[in-house]
Coordinates of C-alpha atoms in Angstrom, one line a residue:
M1 CA 1.0 -57.6 -3.2
K2 CA 0.2 -55.3 -6.2
A3 CA -3.2 -54.5 -4.6
G4 CA -1.6 -53.2 -1.4
A5 CA 0.7 -51.1 -3.3
L6 CA -2.1 -49.8 -5.3
E7 CA -3.8 -48.9 -2.2
L8 CA -0.8 -47.3 -0.7
G9 CA -0.4 -45.2 -3.7
H10 CA -3.8 -43.9 -3.7
A11 CA -3.6 -43.1 0.0
S12 CA -0.5 -41.2 -0.6
K13 CA -2.4 -39.2 -3.3
V14 CA -5.2 -38.5 -1.0
T15 CA -3.0 -37.3 1.9
S16 CA -0.7 -35.1 -0.4
S17 CA -3.8 -33.2 -1.6
V18 CA -5.2 -32.5 1.7
P19 CA -2.2 -30.4 3.0
K20 CA -2.0 -28.5 -0.3
S21 CA -5.6 -27.3 0.2
G22 CA -4.8 -26.6 3.9
V23 CA -1.8 -24.6 2.7
N24 CA -3.8 -22.7 0.3
R25 CA -6.4 -22.1 3.0
G26 CA -3.7 -20.7 5.3
M27 CA -2.3 -18.6 2.4
S28 CA -5.8 -17.1 1.9
I29 CA -6.0 -16.2 5.6
L30 CA -2.5 -14.7 5.6
D31 CA -3.7 -12.6 2.3
L32 CA -6.7 -11.3 4.2
F33 CA -4.7 -10.2 7.1
I34 CA -2.2 -8.5 4.9
R35 CA -5.1 -6.7 3.1
I36 CA -6.4 -5.5 6.4
I37 CA -3.0 -4.2 7.4
A38 CA -2.6 -2.4 3.9
I39 CA -5.9 -0.7 4.4
I40 CA -4.5 0.8 7.5
A41 CA -1.2 1.9 6.1
T42 CA -2.5 3.5 2.9
L43 CA -5.9 5.0 4.6
G44 CA -3.6 6.4 7.4
S45 CA -1.2 7.9 4.8
A46 CA -4.1 9.6 2.9
I47 CA -5.4 11.1 6.3
A48 CA -2.0 11.9 7.5
M49 CA -1.1 13.7 4.4
G50 CA -4.6 15.1 3.8
T51 CA -4.8 16.8 7.2
T52 CA -1.2 18.4 7.0
N53 CA -1.1 22.0 7.2
E54 CA 1.0 24.4 9.2
T55 CA 0.9 28.4 9.4
L56 CA 3.8 30.6 10.4
P57 CA 3.3 34.3 11.4
F58 CA 5.6 36.6 9.6
F59 CA 6.4 40.1 11.2
T60 CA 2.7 40.9 11.9
Q61 CA -0.2 38.9 12.5
S62 CA -1.9 39.9 9.4
I63 CA 0.7 38.5 7.2
R64 CA 1.4 34.6 7.6
F65 CA 3.0 32.0 5.6
R66 CA 0.9 28.8 5.1
A67 CA 2.0 25.2 4.1
K68 CA -0.9 23.0 2.9
Y69 CA -0.8 19.4 1.3
N70 CA -3.1 20.7 -1.6
D71 CA -0.6 23.7 -2.4
L72 CA 1.4 21.1 -4.3
P73 CA -0.4 18.9 -6.9
T74 CA 2.0 16.1 -6.1
F75 CA 0.8 15.9 -2.7
T76 CA -2.9 15.9 -3.9
F77 CA -2.0 13.2 -6.3
F78 CA -0.4 11.3 -3.4
V79 CA -3.6 11.5 -1.1
V80 CA -5.7 10.4 -4.3
A81 CA -3.6 7.6 -4.9
N82 CA -3.7 6.2 -1.2
A83 CA -7.5 6.9 -1.0
I84 CA -8.1 4.8 -4.3
V85 CA -5.8 2.1 -3.1
S86 CA -7.5 2.0 0.4
A87 CA -10.9 1.8 -1.5
Y88 CA -9.7 -1.0 -3.5
F89 CA -8.5 -3.2 -0.7
I90 CA -11.9 -2.5 1.2
L91 CA -13.6 -3.9 -1.9
S92 CA -11.1 -6.9 -2.3
L93 CA -11.9 -8.2 1.1
G94 CA -14.7 -9.9 -0.1
L95 CA -12.8 -11.8 -2.6
S96 CA -10.0 -12.6 0.1
I97 CA -12.8 -14.2 2.2
F98 CA -14.1 -16.0 -0.7
H99 CA -10.7 -17.6 -1.2
I100 CA -10.6 -18.8 2.3
M101 CA -13.7 -20.7 1.6
R102 CA -13.0 -21.8 -1.7
S103 CA -9.2 -22.3 -1.8
R104 CA -9.1 -23.9 -5.3
A105 CA -10.6 -20.6 -7.1
Q106 CA -8.4 -19.7 -9.9
A107 CA -10.2 -17.0 -11.9
S108 CA -10.7 -14.5 -9.0
R109 CA -7.0 -15.0 -8.0
I110 CA -5.9 -14.2 -11.5
A111 CA -8.2 -11.0 -11.1
L112 CA -6.7 -10.0 -7.7
I113 CA -3.2 -10.4 -9.2
F114 CA -4.0 -8.2 -11.9
F115 CA -5.8 -5.5 -10.0
D116 CA -3.2 -5.8 -7.1
A117 CA -0.4 -5.0 -9.9
A118 CA -2.5 -2.0 -11.1
M119 CA -2.7 -0.7 -7.6
L120 CA 1.0 -1.3 -7.1
A121 CA 1.7 1.0 -9.9
L122 CA -0.6 3.5 -8.8
L123 CA 0.6 3.5 -5.2
T124 CA 4.2 3.5 -6.2
A125 CA 3.8 6.5 -8.4
G126 CA 2.1 8.5 -5.8
A127 CA 4.6 7.6 -3.3
S128 CA 7.6 8.1 -5.2
A129 CA 6.6 11.6 -6.5
A130 CA 5.7 12.8 -3.0
A131 CA 9.0 11.3 -1.7
A132 CA 10.7 13.8 -4.4
I133 CA 8.9 16.5 -3.0
V134 CA 9.7 15.7 0.6
Y135 CA 13.2 15.3 -0.2
L136 CA 13.3 18.9 -1.7
A137 CA 11.5 20.2 1.5
H138 CA 14.2 18.9 3.6
K139 CA 17.3 19.4 1.6
G140 CA 16.5 22.0 -1.1
N141 CA 18.1 22.4 -4.4
T142 CA 20.9 25.1 -4.3
K143 CA 21.3 24.9 -8.1
A144 CA 17.8 25.9 -8.7
N145 CA 17.7 28.5 -5.6
W146 CA 15.1 26.2 -3.8
F147 CA 15.7 26.5 -0.2
P148 CA 14.8 23.7 2.5
I149 CA 11.6 24.7 4.1
C150 CA 11.6 22.0 6.8
Q151 CA 13.6 24.2 9.2
Q152 CA 10.6 26.6 9.2
F153 CA 7.7 24.3 8.7
D154 CA 8.9 21.4 11.0
S155 CA 5.4 19.8 11.7
F156 CA 4.4 19.8 8.1
C157 CA 7.6 18.0 7.3
H158 CA 7.4 15.5 10.0
R159 CA 3.6 14.6 8.9
T160 CA 4.8 14.4 5.2
S161 CA 7.6 12.2 6.0
G162 CA 5.4 10.0 8.2
S163 CA 2.7 9.4 5.6
L164 CA 5.4 8.3 3.0
V165 CA 6.4 5.7 5.6
G166 CA 2.8 4.1 5.5
S167 CA 2.6 4.5 1.8
F168 CA 5.9 2.6 1.0
A169 CA 4.8 0.1 3.7
G170 CA 1.7 -0.4 1.5
V171 CA 3.9 -0.8 -1.5
I172 CA 5.8 -3.7 0.2
L173 CA 2.5 -5.1 1.3
I174 CA 1.1 -5.1 -2.2
I175 CA 4.2 -7.0 -3.5
L176 CA 3.6 -9.8 -0.8
L177 CA 0.0 -10.1 -1.8
V178 CA 1.0 -10.5 -5.5
L179 CA 3.6 -13.2 -4.4
L180 CA 1.1 -14.9 -2.3
S181 CA -1.4 -15.0 -5.1
S182 CA 1.0 -16.3 -7.6
I183 CA 2.4 -19.1 -5.2
A184 CA -1.3 -20.0 -4.4
L185 CA -2.0 -20.3 -8.2
S186 CA 1.3 -22.3 -8.9
R187 CA 0.4 -24.9 -6.4
R188 CA -2.4 -26.3 -8.4

């Protein structure tokens, strides 16, 4: 009777560790999928903002008003931040694939959490700073005599606003990645 109970207890330990590994492998596959989507979001944001420009004629053809992303240092920082985060995600794909094969790896998951958090801070800073400028472009600030420019530069404003959406989607995806890695580590 005791031998049967011991065997039953041993069997339940074996079956409980198998699903845990399978769940971690599934989480690693989800991690890879989220990283690919984050690459698309952040790289798309960098390209959309980096190629944004609009030129409006004034009274004559020789005088023109121009709006480019690099006229504002905040937008330049936004493009650089999104490009750095995109490059990081491309480089981190190798570790994500490694976690699919070795779901029990801990040190590399801790490293990914650390670097994901650093990229979260960088991307949040770039997106937030650019969001402030886009808000001023749309609404202006009457107290500072800054007039909204989006009435004239409509295409410029639409592209900058669209690139912000992709960047903030990247922020949400990085938060999910940090949570997934933390859950995978806590299941050990």
